[in-house]
Structures are given as C-alpha cells and as structure tokens.
Short mmCIF file of C-alpha atoms and ligand atoms in Angstrom, two decimals:
data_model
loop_
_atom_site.label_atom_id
_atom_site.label_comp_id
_atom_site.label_asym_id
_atom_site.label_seq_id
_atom_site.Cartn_x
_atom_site.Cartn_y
_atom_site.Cartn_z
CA UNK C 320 -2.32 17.23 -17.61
CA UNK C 321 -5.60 18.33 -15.73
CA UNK C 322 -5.12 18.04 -12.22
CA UNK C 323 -8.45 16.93 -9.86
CA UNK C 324 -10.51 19.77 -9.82
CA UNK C 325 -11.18 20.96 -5.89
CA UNK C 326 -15.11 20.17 -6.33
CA UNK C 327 -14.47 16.51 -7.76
CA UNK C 328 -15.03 13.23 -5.50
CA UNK C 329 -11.54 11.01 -5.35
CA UNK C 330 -12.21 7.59 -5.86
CA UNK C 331 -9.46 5.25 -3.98
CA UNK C 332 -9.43 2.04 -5.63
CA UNK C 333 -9.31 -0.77 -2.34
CA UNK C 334 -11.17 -2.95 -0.99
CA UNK C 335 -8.32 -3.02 2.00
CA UNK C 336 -9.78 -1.38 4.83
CA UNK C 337 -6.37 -0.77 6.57
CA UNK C 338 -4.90 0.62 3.40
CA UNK C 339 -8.43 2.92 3.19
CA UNK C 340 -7.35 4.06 6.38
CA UNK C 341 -3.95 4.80 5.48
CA UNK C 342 -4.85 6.90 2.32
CA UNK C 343 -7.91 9.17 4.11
CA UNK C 344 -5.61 9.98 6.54
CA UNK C 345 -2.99 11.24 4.40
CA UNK C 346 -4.98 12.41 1.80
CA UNK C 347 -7.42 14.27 4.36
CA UNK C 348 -5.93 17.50 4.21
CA UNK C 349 -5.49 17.81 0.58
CA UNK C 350 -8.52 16.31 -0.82
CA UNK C 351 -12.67 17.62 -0.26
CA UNK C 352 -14.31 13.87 -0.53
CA UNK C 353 -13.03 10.51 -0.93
CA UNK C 354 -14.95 7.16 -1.41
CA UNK C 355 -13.85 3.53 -2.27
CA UNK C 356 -14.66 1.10 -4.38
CA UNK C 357 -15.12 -1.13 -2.02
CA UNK C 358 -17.80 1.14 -0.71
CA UNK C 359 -19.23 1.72 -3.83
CA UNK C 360 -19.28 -1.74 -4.63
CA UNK C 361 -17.25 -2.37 -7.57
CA UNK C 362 -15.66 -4.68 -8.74
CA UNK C 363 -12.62 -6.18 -7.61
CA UNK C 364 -10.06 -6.88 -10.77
CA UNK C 365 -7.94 -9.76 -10.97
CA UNK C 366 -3.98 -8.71 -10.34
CA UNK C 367 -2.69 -10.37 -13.34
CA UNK C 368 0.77 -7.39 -13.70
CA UNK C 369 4.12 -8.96 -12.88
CA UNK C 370 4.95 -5.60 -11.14
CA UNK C 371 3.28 -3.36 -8.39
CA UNK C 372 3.18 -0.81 -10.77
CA UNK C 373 1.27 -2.65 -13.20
CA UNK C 374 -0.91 -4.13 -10.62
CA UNK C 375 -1.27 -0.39 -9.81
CA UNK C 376 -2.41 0.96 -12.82
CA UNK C 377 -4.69 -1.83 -13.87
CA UNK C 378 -6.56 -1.40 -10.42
CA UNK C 379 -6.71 2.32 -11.14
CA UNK C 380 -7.72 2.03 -14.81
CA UNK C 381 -10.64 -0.51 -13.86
CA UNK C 382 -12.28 1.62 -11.21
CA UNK C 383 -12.32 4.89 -12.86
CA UNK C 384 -13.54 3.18 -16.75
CA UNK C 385 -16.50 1.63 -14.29
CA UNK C 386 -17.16 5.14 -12.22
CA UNK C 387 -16.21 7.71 -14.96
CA UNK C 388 -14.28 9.03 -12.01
CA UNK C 389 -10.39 9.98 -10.99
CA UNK C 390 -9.32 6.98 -9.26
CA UNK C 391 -6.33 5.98 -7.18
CA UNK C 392 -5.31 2.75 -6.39
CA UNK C 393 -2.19 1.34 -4.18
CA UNK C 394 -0.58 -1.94 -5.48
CA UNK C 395 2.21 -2.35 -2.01
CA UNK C 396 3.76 -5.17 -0.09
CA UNK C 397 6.22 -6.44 1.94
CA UNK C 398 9.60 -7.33 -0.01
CA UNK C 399 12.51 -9.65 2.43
CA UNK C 400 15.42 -9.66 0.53
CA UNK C 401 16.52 -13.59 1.89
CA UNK C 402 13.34 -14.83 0.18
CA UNK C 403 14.30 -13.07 -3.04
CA UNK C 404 11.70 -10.34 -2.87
CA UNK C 405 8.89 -12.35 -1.81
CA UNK C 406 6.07 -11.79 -1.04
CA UNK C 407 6.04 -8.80 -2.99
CA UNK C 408 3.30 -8.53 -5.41
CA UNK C 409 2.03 -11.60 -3.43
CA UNK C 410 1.69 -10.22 -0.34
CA UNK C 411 -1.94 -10.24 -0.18
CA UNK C 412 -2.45 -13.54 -1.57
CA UNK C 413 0.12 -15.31 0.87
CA UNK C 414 -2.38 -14.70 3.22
CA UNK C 415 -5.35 -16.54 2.03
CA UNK C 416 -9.02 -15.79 1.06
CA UNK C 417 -9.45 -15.52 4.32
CA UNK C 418 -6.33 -12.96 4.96
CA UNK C 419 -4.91 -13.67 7.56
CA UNK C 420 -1.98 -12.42 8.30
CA UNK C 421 -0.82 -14.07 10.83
CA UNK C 422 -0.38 -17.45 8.46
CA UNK C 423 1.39 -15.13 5.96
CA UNK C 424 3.88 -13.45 8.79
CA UNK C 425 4.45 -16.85 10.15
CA UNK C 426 5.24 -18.36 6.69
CA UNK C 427 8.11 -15.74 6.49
CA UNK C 428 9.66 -16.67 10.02
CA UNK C 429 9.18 -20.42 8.46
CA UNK C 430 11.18 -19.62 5.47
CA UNK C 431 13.68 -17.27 6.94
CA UNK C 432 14.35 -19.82 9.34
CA UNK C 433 17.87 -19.29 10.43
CA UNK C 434 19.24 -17.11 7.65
CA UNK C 435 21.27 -13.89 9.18
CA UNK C 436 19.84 -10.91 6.65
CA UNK C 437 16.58 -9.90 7.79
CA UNK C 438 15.96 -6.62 5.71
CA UNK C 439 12.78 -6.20 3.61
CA UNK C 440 11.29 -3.24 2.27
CA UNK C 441 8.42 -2.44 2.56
CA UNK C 442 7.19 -0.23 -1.17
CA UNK C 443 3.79 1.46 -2.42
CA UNK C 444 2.99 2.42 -6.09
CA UNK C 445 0.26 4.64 -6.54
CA UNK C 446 -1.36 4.80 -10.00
CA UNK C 447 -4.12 7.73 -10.93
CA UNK C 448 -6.10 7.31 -13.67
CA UNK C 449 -8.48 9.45 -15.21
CA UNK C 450 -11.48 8.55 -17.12
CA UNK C 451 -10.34 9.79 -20.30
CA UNK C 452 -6.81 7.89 -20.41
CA UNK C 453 -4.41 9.43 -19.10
CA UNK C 454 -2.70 7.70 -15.75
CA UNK C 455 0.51 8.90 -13.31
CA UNK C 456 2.29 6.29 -11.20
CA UNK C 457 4.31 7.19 -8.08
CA UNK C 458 6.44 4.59 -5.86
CA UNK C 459 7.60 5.02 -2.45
CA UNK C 460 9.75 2.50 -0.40
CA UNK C 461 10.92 1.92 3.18
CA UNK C 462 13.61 -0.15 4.38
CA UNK C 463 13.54 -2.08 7.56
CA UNK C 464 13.54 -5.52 9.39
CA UNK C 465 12.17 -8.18 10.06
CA UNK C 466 11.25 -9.56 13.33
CA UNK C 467 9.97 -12.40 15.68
CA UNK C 468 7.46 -12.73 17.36
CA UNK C 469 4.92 -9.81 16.08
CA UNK C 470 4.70 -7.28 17.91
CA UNK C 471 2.20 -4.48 18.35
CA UNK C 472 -1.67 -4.20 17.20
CA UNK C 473 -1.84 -0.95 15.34
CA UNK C 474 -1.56 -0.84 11.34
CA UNK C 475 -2.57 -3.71 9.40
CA UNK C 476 -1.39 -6.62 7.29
CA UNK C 477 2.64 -7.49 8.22
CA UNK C 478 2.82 -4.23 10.10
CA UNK C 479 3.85 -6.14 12.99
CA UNK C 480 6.79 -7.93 11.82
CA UNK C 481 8.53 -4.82 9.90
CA UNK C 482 11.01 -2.41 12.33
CA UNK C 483 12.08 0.19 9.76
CA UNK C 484 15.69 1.32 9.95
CA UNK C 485 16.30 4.05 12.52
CA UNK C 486 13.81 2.50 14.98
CA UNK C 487 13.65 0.06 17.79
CA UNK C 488 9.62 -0.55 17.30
CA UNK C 489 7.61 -2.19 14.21
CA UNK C 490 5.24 -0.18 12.36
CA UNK C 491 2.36 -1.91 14.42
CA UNK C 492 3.49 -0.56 17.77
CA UNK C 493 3.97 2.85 16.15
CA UNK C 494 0.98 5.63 16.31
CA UNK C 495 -0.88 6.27 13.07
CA UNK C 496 0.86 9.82 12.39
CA UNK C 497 4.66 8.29 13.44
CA UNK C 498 4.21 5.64 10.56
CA UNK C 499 2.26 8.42 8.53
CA UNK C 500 5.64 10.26 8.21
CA UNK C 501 8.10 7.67 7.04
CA UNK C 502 5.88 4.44 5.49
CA UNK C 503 6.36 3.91 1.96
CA UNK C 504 3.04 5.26 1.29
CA UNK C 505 3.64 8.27 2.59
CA UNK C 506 6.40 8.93 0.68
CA UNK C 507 4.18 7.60 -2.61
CA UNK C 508 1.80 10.29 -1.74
CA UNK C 509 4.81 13.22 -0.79
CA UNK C 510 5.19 13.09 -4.96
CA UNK C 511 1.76 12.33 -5.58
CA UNK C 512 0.69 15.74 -3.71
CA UNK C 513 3.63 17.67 -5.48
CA UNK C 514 1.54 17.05 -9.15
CA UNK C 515 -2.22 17.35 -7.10
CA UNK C 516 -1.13 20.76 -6.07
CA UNK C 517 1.22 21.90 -8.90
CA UNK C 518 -1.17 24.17 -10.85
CA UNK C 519 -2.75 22.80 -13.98
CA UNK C 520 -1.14 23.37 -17.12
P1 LIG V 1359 -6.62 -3.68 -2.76
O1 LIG V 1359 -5.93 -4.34 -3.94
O2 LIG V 1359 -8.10 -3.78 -2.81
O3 LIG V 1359 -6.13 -2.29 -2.52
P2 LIG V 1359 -5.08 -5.63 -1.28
O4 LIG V 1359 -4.96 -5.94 0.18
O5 LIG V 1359 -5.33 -6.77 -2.21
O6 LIG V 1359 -6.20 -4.51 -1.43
P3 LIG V 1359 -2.47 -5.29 -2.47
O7 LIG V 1359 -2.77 -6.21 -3.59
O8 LIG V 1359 -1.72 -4.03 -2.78
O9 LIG V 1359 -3.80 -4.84 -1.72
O10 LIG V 1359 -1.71 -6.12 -1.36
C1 LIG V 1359 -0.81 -5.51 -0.51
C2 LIG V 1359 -0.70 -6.30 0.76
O11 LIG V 1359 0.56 -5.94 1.33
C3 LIG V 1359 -1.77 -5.89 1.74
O12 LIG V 1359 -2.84 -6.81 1.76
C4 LIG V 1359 -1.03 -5.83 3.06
O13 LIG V 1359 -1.13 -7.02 3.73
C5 LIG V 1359 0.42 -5.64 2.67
N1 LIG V 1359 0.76 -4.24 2.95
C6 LIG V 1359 0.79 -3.19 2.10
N2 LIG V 1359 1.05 -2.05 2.74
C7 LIG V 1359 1.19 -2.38 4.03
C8 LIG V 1359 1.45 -1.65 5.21
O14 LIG V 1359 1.58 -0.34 5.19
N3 LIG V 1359 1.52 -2.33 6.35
C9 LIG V 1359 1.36 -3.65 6.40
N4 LIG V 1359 1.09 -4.42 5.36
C10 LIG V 1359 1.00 -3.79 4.17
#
C-alpha cells in the first residue's frame, strides 16, 4: 500500500474550520504541507452514507478524484446514548445552515430533558483515499457527559457540553494540547500515524 511520500502535499477534506484546526495541529509534526478543500475551493459533497465511516470515505474519495491528490477527510459527531445515538451522523446538520451550535446543544438539553443517563461519545472516522483507488479508514471514540449550561469557549461545535470521563471540565474549557491527547480524533489519528510511518511495502 504506498504510503504519502514525504515531498507530497496532504489534502484534508473540510470545510470545518475547527476540525482544520484540530487535524494541522495533530498532523503538524508528521506531515511537510497540508491544505483544505475548503481552501482550495472544492466542492462540498452531499453526506448521503448511513454511517460516519461511509460519510468518511465518500468525503475522502470526492476530494482526492477532483485534486488527483491523497486526501483525508473526518466524518465525527457527538453520539448521547438517551437520544439513541443522535445526533450522530447528524451532528452538523442539527445545527442549521447557519451552524450554530448553540440551537443544536440546546436541542439536546430540550430532548434530554429530565432523563438520568447523560453519557455520549463523542467518535471520529478518518478515511484516506488515494487518487488511484485505494482508501484506509480509522475510528477513534471518547466517552463522556453531557452537561448544562455550556461551558467554556475553546474547541468548536458541542465542545462545550461534552465532560469526558476522568475529568471535571468539558472539552471547551480544556487547552488545545489537553483535548489533543484524549479526543476521539486523536486517537483516529494515533492508528492513522502507525500506517503513515510504517515503511512502505
Ligand atoms: P466537513 O464535513 O467539511 O469536514 P462538517 O462540520 O460538516 O465539516 P461532519 O459532517 O463530520 O463535519 O460533522 C461533524 C460535526 O460534529 C461538526 O460540525 C461538529 O459540530 C461536531 N464535532 C465533531 N468533532 C467535534 C469535536 O471534536 N468537538 C466538538 N464538536 C465536534
């Protein structure tokens, strides 16, 4: 499986700014040049998979058959067990063409209403494609809580609602490099950096 070679450009596949962020910083060490799509201008595909992997893979596939390029692409979202998985693959839709988060967070404190379980989770498949075919999917997942009111005005999207377990403080009110080391992206791109740097074979 050929591996991206040191001198080639890594397209990321979002038109997300938070989640472009997300993925410079933790690809920064391991990667010469990144770019977007949203910065290159393509086009944004329609999310028609029933799963974030599939959503994944057709975001990947799209940008690098328009680029010729390697591209990686994020499908994520938050998952609250008492609203049987939701928003899940909906996560960025529940919040509008004019995303705003703050109408999707409070539309899970609506529906949660009273119910006891808060946990969610929050998970991140990351699909790289190559121009020739070939693509690899990794998923990562964190579990957590949720929480009222939001709190915090770091990270992006429901960052502010979501305490993982083991901490007092939602990912929003956590530093860049504290959620770096335990979001479910980071532990997408943990195996995702295992094949980058395995040598080709
Ligand atoms: P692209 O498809 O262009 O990458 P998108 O925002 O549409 O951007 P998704 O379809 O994967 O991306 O939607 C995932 C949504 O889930 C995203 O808009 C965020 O609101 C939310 N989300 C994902 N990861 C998150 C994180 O680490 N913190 C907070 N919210 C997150």
């Amino acid at each position: 499986m050929p591996i991206l070679h040191p001198d080639e450009r890594l397209l990321v596949a979002t038109h997300n700014p938070g989640k472009a962020r997300e993925i410079r910083d933790l690809l920064g060490p391991y990667v010469g040049s990144v770019i977007t799509s949203g910065e290159l201008g393509l086009a944004e595909p329609e999310e028609t998979g029933r799963t974030f992997e599939e959503n994944a893979v057709l975001k990947a596939r799209s940008a690098s058959a328009e680029s010729g390029m390697v591209a990686l692409a994020d499908d994520s979202g938050l998952s609250v067990s008492a609203l049987n998985g939701d928003p899940g693959i909906y996560s960025a839709r529940w919040a509008g063409p004019e995303k705003d988060f703050t109408r999707a967070m409070e539309k899970i404190h609506r529906l949660l209403g009273d119910c006891e379980d808060r946990s969610a989770s929050f998970i991140c498949v990351l699909a790289l494609a190559w121009p020739d075919g070939p693509v690899r999917t990794f998923e990562g997942r964190v579990n957590g809580t949720i929480v009222w009111p939001p709190c915090g005005e770091k990270g992006f999207g429901y960052d502010p609602v979501f305490v993982p377990d083991g901490y007092s403080r939602t990912f929003a009110e956590m530093e860049p490099a504290d959620k770096h080391r335990i979001s479910h992206r980071a532990k997408a791109f943990e195996k995702l950096l295992a094949v980058l740097s395995a040598p080709a074979s």
